[in-house]
Short mmCIF file of C-alpha atoms in Angstrom, two decimals:
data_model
loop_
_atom_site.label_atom_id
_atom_site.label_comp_id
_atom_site.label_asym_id
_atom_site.label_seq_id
_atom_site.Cartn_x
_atom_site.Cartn_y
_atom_site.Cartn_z
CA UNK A 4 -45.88 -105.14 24.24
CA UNK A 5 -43.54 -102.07 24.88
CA UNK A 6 -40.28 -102.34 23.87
CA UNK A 7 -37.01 -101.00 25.34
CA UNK A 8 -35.44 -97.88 23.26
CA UNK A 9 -32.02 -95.78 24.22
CA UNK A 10 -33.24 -92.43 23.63
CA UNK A 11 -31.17 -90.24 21.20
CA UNK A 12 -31.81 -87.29 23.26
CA UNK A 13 -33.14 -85.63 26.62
CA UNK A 14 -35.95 -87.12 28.33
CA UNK A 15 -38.28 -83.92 28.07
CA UNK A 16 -40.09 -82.68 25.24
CA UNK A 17 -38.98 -79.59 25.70
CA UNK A 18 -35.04 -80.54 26.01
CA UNK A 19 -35.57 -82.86 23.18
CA UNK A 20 -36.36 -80.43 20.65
CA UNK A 21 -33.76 -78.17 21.91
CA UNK A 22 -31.55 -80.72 21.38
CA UNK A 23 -32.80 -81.34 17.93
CA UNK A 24 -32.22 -77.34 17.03
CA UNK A 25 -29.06 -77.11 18.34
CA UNK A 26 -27.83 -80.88 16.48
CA UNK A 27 -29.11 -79.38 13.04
CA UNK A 28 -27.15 -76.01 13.65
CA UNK A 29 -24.46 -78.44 14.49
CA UNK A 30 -24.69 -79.87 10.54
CA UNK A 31 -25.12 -76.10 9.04
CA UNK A 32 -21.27 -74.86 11.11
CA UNK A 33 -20.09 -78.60 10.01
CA UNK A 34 -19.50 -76.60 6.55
CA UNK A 35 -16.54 -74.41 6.17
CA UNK A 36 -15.28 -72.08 3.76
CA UNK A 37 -13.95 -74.95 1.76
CA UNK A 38 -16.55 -77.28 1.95
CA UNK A 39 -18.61 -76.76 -1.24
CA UNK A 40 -19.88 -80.35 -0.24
CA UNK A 41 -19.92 -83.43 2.57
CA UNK A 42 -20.60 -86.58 2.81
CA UNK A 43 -23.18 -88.23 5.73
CA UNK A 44 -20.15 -90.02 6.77
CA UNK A 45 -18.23 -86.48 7.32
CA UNK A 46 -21.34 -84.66 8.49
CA UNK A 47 -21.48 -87.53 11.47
CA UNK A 48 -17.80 -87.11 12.17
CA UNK A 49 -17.50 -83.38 12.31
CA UNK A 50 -21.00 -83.07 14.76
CA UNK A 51 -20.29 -86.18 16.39
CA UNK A 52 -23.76 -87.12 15.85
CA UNK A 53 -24.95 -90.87 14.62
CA UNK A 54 -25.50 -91.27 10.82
CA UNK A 55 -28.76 -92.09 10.99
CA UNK A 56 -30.06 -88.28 13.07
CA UNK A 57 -27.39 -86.38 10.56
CA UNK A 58 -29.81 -87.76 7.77
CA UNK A 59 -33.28 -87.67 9.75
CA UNK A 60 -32.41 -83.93 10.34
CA UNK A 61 -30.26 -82.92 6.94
CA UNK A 62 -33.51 -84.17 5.16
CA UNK A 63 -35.36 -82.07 7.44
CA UNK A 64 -33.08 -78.63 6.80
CA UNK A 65 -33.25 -79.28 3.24
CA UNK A 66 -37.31 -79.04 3.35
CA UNK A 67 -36.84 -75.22 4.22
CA UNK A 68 -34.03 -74.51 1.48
CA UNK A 69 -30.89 -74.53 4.37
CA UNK A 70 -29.35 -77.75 2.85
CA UNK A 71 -29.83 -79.94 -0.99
CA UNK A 72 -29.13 -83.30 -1.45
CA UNK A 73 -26.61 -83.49 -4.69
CA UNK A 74 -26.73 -86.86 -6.75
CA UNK A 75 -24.33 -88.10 -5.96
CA UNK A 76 -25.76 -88.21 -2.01
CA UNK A 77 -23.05 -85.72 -0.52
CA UNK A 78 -24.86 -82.63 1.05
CA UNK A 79 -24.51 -78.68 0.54
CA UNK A 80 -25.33 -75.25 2.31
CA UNK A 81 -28.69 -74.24 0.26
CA UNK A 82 -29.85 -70.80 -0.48
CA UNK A 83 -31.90 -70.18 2.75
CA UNK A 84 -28.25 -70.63 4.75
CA UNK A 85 -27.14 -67.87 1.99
CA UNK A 86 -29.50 -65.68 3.15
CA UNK A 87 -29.06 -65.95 6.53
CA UNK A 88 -25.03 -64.79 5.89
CA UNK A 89 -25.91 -62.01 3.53
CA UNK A 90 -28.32 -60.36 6.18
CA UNK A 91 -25.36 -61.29 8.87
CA UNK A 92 -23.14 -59.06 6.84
CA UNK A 93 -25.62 -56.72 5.71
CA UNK A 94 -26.19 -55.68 9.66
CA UNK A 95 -22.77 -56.73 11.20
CA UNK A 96 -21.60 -53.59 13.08
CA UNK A 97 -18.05 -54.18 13.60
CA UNK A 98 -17.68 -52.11 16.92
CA UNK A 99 -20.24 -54.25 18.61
CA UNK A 100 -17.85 -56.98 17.99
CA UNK A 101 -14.81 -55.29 18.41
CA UNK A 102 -15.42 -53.59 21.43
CA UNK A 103 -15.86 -56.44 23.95
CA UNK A 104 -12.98 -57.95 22.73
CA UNK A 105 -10.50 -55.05 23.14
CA UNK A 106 -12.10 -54.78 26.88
CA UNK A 107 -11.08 -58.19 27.44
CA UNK A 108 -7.23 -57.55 26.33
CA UNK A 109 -7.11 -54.52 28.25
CA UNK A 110 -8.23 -55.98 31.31
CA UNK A 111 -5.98 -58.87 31.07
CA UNK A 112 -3.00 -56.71 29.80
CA UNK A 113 -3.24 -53.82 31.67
CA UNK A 114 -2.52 -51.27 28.89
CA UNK A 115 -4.41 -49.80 25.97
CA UNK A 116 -5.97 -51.85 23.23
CA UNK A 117 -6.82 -50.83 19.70
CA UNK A 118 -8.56 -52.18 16.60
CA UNK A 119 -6.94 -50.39 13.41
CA UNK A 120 -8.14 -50.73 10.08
CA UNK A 121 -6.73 -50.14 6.07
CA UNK A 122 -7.44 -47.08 4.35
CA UNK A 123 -5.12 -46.67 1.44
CA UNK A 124 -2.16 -45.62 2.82
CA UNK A 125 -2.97 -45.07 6.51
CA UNK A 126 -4.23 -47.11 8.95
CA UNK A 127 -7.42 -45.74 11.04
CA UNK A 128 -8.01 -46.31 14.00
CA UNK A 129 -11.51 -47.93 14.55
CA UNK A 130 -11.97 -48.36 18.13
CA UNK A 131 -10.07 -48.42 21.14
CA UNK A 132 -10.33 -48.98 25.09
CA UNK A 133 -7.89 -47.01 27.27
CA UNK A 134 -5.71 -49.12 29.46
CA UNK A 135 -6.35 -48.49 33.43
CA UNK A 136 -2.95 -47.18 34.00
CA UNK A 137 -2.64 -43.21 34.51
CA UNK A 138 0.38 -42.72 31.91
CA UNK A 139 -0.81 -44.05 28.50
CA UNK A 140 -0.33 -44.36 25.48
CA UNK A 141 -2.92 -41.41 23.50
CA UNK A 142 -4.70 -42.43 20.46
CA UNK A 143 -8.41 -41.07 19.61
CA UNK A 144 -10.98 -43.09 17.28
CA UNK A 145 -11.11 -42.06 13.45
CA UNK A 146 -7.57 -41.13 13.95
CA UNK A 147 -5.49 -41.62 10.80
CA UNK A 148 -1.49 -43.03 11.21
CA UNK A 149 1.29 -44.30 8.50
CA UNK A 150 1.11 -47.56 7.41
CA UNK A 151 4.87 -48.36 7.62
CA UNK A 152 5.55 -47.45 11.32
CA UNK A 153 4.36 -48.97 14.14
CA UNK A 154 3.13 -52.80 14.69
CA UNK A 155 -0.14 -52.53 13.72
CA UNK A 156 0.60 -50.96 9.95
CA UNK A 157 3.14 -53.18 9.81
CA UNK A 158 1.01 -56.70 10.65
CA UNK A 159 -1.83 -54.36 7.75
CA UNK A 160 1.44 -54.48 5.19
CA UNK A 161 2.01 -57.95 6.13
CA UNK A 162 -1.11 -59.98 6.08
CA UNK A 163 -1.38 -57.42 2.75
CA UNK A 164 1.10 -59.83 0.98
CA UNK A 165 3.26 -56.66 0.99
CA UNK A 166 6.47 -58.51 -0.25
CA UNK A 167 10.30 -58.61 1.34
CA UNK A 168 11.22 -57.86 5.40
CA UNK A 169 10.65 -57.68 7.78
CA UNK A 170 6.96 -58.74 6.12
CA UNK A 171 8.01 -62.22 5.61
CA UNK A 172 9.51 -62.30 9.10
CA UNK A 173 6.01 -60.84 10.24
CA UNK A 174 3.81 -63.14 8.73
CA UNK A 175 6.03 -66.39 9.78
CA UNK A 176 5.72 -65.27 13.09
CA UNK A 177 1.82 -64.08 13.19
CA UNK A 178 2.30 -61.24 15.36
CA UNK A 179 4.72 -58.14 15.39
CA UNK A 180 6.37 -56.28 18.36
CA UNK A 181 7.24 -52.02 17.44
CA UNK A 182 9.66 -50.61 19.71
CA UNK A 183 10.19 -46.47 19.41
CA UNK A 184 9.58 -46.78 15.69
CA UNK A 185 6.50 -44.29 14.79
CA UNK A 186 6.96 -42.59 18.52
CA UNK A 187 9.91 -42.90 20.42
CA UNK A 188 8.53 -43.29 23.69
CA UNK A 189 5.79 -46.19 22.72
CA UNK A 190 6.12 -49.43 22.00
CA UNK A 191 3.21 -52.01 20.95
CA UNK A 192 2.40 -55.86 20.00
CA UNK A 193 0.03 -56.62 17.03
CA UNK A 194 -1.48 -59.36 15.23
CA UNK A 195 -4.14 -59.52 12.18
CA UNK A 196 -7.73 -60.22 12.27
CA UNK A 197 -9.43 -61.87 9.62
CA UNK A 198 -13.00 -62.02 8.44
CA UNK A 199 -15.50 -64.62 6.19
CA UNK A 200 -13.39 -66.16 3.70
CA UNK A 201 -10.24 -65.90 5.66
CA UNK A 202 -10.28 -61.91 4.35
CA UNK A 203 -8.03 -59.47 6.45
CA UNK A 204 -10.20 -57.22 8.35
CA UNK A 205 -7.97 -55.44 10.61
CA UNK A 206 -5.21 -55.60 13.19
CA UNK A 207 -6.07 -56.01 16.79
CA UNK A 208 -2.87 -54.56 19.23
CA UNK A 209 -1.86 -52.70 22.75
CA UNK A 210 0.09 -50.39 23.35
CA UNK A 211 2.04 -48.04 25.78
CA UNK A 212 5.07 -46.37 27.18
CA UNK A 213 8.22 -48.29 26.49
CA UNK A 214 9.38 -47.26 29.67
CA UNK A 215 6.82 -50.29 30.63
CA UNK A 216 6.43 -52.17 27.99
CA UNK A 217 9.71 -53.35 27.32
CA UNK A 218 10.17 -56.12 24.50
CA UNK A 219 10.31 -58.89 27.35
CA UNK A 220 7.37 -57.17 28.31
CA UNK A 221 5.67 -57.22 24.89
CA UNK A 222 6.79 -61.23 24.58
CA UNK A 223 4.75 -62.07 28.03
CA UNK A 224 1.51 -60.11 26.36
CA UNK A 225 2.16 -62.78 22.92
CA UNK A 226 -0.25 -65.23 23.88
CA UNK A 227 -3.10 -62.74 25.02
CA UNK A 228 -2.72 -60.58 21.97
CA UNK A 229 -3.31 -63.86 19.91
CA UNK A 230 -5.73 -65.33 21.51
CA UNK A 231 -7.76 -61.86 21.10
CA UNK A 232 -7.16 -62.00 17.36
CA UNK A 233 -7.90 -65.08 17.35
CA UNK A 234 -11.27 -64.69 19.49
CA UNK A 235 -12.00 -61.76 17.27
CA UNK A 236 -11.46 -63.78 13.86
CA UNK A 237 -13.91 -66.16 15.02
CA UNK A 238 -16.61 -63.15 15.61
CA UNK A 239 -15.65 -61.55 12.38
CA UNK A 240 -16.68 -65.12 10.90
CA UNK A 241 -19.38 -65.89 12.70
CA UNK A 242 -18.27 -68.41 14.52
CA UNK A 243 -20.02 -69.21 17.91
CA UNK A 244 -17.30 -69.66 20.57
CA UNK A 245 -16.39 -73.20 21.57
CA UNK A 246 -17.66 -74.85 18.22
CA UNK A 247 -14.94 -77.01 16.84
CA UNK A 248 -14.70 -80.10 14.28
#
């Protein structure tokens, strides 16, 4: 006699192991930076996913090296998801990343965005994507610019642990306006990007005439120049868009 059953997943074969694929990915980005292990219990809450599949496929990751079973029954990343991060670094080419990103501020701003970068002393400038506007703000890739003046040094200094104001200010705050302080006719908004690890990898800002972009001006661009960083952090980390726990 056949009995009844609530499938777990899609009716297909085909959507049914795609399903399966993207449930165990779901267990490997359950782990965060932090997380040196989980339980089942946690593993279930943070994919949403029943107890009983987070075992069925944790046991099956861990065949292939991408999770181990500890003693006491809580679960870790293996060496296989190692791997897979090393060779993610090893090839990460930060422009590709960067790029769209600054495309996407620029676009929504209207001005110039940038994507500036620690050196020592100096802050380069690693890529950029002019604004659509005819008067602009001028800054070539590779260029090299002071630390100390201008938002985006100032958010490097900052998110540095470079100590005293306006730092403190700066980092309380997450983001930093620069009126007329390394040019007198540009002003800019910045905030920091970070990397694996929660590692500062840059500072992500536009810029432009202050003529135009006056500080109230600079204050309505707050929330897209965050939500950039932000966007870009996530990249840095490799962290697929959308994936939250």
């Amino acid at each position: 006699m056949k009995t009844e059953q609530t499938p777990d997943t899609d009716d297909s074969p085909a959507e049914e192991g795609v399903v399966a694929v993207r449930r165990a990915m779901s267990i490997l980005e359950a782990f965060g930076v932090d997380d040196t292990h989980l339980t089942l219990a946690e593993l279930s809450r943070r994919t949403g996913c029943h107890r009983s599949t987070v075992l069925r496929l944790a046991r099956t990751l861990a065949m292939d090296d991408y999770l181990a079973q500890r003693p006491d029954g809580t679960w870790r990343l293996a060496r296989a998801a190692g791997w897979l991060g090393a060779c993610y670094q090893a090839t990460f080419n930060i422009v590709e990343v960067v790029q769209p990103v600054l495309r996407e501020l620029s676009a929504a701003t209207g001005e110039s965005a940038t994507f500036y970068v620690r050196e020592g002393k100096q802050r380069i400038c690693m890529a950029r994507v002019e604004g659509p506007k005819s008067i602009r703000h001028h800054v070539r890739v590779g260029t090299a610019l002071p630390l100390e003046l201008g938002s985006p040094g100032r958010i490097l200094l900052a998110f540095s642990g470079e100590p005293g104001e306006p730092y403190e200010s700066v980092r309380r705050a997450g983001y930093m306006l620069s009126l007329g302080e390394r040019d007198a006719e540009v002003s800019s908004i910045s905030a920091p990007v970070y990397g694996i690890n929660w590692t500062l990898q840059g500072a992500i800002c536009i810029s432009g005439p202050i003529s135009r972009l006056t500080e109230a001006v600079l204050l309505e661009h707050k929330e897209a120049i965050l939500a950039a960083a932000s966007r870009l952090s996530r990249s840095m980390m490799g962290v697929r868009q959308g994936l939250g726990r």
